[in-house]
Structure formats: C-alpha cells, structure tokens
Amino acid sequence: MKCFIKDDLVLSRPPEGPVASYIVPFAEWLGDRGYGLVSMRNQVLMAAGFSKWLGHKGLELSDISGDHARRYLLDRAQRPKLGDAAALRHLLAFLRSQNAIAEEIEADHNPSPVEQHVQAYEWYLRDARALARETIINYRPVVREFLNYRFGDGEVSLAQLRADDVTKFVQQKVSRLNLRRAKITTTALRSFLSYARFRGDVTSDLAAAVPIVANWSLSSIPRAIGRDEVSRLLASIDRDTPIGCRDYAMILALARLGLRSSEVVTLELDDIDWVAGEIHVVGKNGQRNDLPLPADVGEAIADYLRKSRPRNASRRVFLRDKAPIRGFTGQCGLGSVIRRSLKRAGIDAPTMGTHQFRHGLASEMLRGGASLGEIGEVLGHRHVQTTAIYAKVDLDALRTLALPWPGEAQ
C-alpha cells in the first residue's frame, strides 16, 4: 500500500517506528529550505528507514540521539553513500526544532589546558566584547599557538608569562608572514594579554611588550575598480535569471553605497525603509548608519524580492541559491559571486575582492568634489584618519603640489 508524502513524493509503504508521524512534516521542512525533489526523496527514504530501525530496536522518540544515527548507518545492509549522514543530521535537526527530541548534549571530551583557555577567551570576545565572528576566528589560532609555544602540553599558568615570552614568539612567527597576517597576529596577542590582565591572571601590561609591525600610515594607494569596469560588470549579469537578479542587486549595493561585504550579506528586510527611501546598515562594532537609498539600488532590490527571492522565513534580504536556502553565513559567499562575475565579464580588476567597490565609490566622490569628511560619513568611518588615504587617489590634484625638478627649463 503506497503512502503519499507529497503529490510528487511517494513511499512504497507507510512509514513505521517512532518517527513515522514526522515524515510528512520533515518533507515539507525540506521543501521550504529549497531542496530538490531527488534530494528530498533520498532524505525521506533515509528518515523512513531510520524510523523503522528505531522501532525494531525498541527505541522511543525520547531516546533518539546522534549516536543512534551513526549506529544505523553501520547496521544497514547497504554501504553508506554520499549524503546519507547529512540526511540524518537534517532529520535530527528538524526533530529538535519540533521539540520532539532533546538537544544534543556535547560529550565531555576533556579539553587540554590550552583549549580551556582558548575557549574562555573566545567566550569573552563573543559575550563581553561582542566582536564579530570573523574577528574571533582570526584571533583564536594565534592565541592557541602562543599558549602551545609557551606551555606545550603542560598546565597553563598565565601568571608565569613574561615579556620575553611575548617578544620571542612574535619575532619567530611574524618573520614567516605577510604584512596583513603579521598585524592580525600582533593585534590578537595584544587582545589576549589585555584579557589576561583584565582577569587578574597577569598583573603587568604585557600587551605593551608585543612588538609593533612596521606599517607606514598611508603608504599605499587604495586599489579601486573604475567606473567603466563597474558598468561593464553590471551589464554582463543576466538579470532574467534568479541568481543574476540577486547578484546584480548585491553588486550594485556595493558599488553605489560603498557597503562592506558583511553589511550586504547581513542586510535584513526591516533595514529598508521604502517610504523614507533609506537603508539602515549595521557596520563594524554594531555601529548603525542610515543612508539614502538610491533609486537604482532600490529598484534592483525590489526586483529581486518580487521575482527571484525564494519563499523563505529568513529575514535576510539576500539568500543563497542552493539548499538549504538561507542567508549567507559569512562574507565568502559574496566574494565568490564577485570572482565569478569578474571572470565571466573578462574584467582585469585590481583585486578579486569586494572592497574595491568601496574604494571605487570613495575615489569617484573625491574626484566629484566631495570632502574627506563627507566620504567618511558615507563609508561609516569613525575617524578621519581612516578616510585620509583617499586623498592620494586624486593624482591630478597631487601633481599641482609637486616641486619642479632641479635644473628643469622654466
């Protein structure tokens, strides 16, 4: 006797076992997240088989844990194939979302003394300092490496740290790094040592012992994409496809508003005030910036929302195009969009990243007569020194300041 899960999804027999009543809602849950019919069918079959196995084992719904999913894959007659484990993870996540099974309690894996300190520092950054996830990801390995360098596998006593430990670690490590990674290393180390002093584990200001990485202020010129290249890039995008409609709106927001990639991917539906024609952006350190919404950007976003955005409960404006359908989990997704679009358009851009659009807008504003203060306000800079680097972009104005070459004919 067949069992209809959905109009186009049928099982040869009704599901049995403790999860049987959740099979249909699970299929709907998968559909809401954008999984295709083939993927949904495989995951529903896996859920039905798992439920039947649980019933044969005499297990109730309240008994289910991640360990049972692993045991089921080992007990089955056929060999596990790609996607089987993920299907069971999705099923367990769905059951937890319905409060049908308990949240998984992480096993006590007895973290090493170094890991205990790294975890405590991470909690401090996240809960007390509210730092961005990307910042924590950058800082964590530096602290882990420093503690391993000083204490190895033994007990960690931060009170034993000395300035000599700090300087030797930095000298040994940064010699193998480029400038950007070297600065991240020293910044992370200062942050950790300040945290250790805040906790009372360290009484002296060891953060001051971290050597300074030479980085001359305003030593470089921002690598900005030109206005013509931006126009070519936007014109190359096929806006008749859902992905192209989304990519066009995101890139236009980068180019016209000078947003950071994180500000684009975290933009929410409630951040756009269509009546006032404003967009509310949450920048670094939670700083909120209200910007006028240009007509072309608003039209591009509205076009995406009306025609191409998948039906989804997420409040994010821009969603992934692959299942599970949700907002971007980080900035890498938008970076991939930029690289793919530049390559398709055949544009030899200054970089492959998103920041070139921000630099491009600032450069165009400067050439149009905007002051550094006005540029900084649009870009959300808190300090004028951050914007000062764009003064070097106006090469024509700088040439008027150049002294004549000695001996040059008058």
Short mmCIF file of C-alpha atoms in Angstrom, two decimals, residues 2 23 29 33 41-42 90 101 103 133 142 147 161-162 188 208 231 250 270 285 318 320-321 330 348-349 373 388:
data_model
loop_
_atom_site.label_atom_id
_atom_site.label_comp_id
_atom_site.label_asym_id
_atom_site.label_seq_id
_atom_site.Cartn_x
_atom_site.Cartn_y
_atom_site.Cartn_z
CA LYS A 2 1.58 3.26 -1.14
CA ILE A 23 7.98 12.05 7.96
CA TRP A 29 10.51 21.29 6.04
CA ARG A 33 14.54 25.06 2.51
CA ARG A 41 13.16 11.71 -1.84
CA ASN A 42 16.53 10.36 -0.70
CA HIS A 90 18.86 17.16 8.85
CA ILE A 101 13.85 15.09 20.82
CA GLU A 103 19.06 18.98 22.25
CA ARG A 133 32.55 36.09 14.29
CA VAL A 142 47.04 32.95 17.29
CA LEU A 147 49.96 29.15 24.56
CA LEU A 161 54.11 34.79 31.30
CA ARG A 162 56.94 37.28 30.85
CA ALA A 188 45.27 39.19 18.57
CA ALA A 208 52.75 46.69 25.66
CA SER A 231 29.35 49.44 -15.67
CA MET A 250 24.24 42.90 -4.36
CA ASP A 270 13.38 45.52 8.06
CA ASN A 285 31.20 47.08 16.20
CA PHE A 318 19.76 38.14 0.03
CA ARG A 320 21.72 31.51 -1.02
CA ASP A 321 20.64 29.83 -4.24
CA GLY A 330 29.69 34.75 6.03
CA ASP A 348 41.02 42.66 -15.21
CA ALA A 349 40.11 44.20 -11.85
CA GLY A 373 34.51 64.20 5.90
CA ALA A 388 42.68 60.25 4.69
#
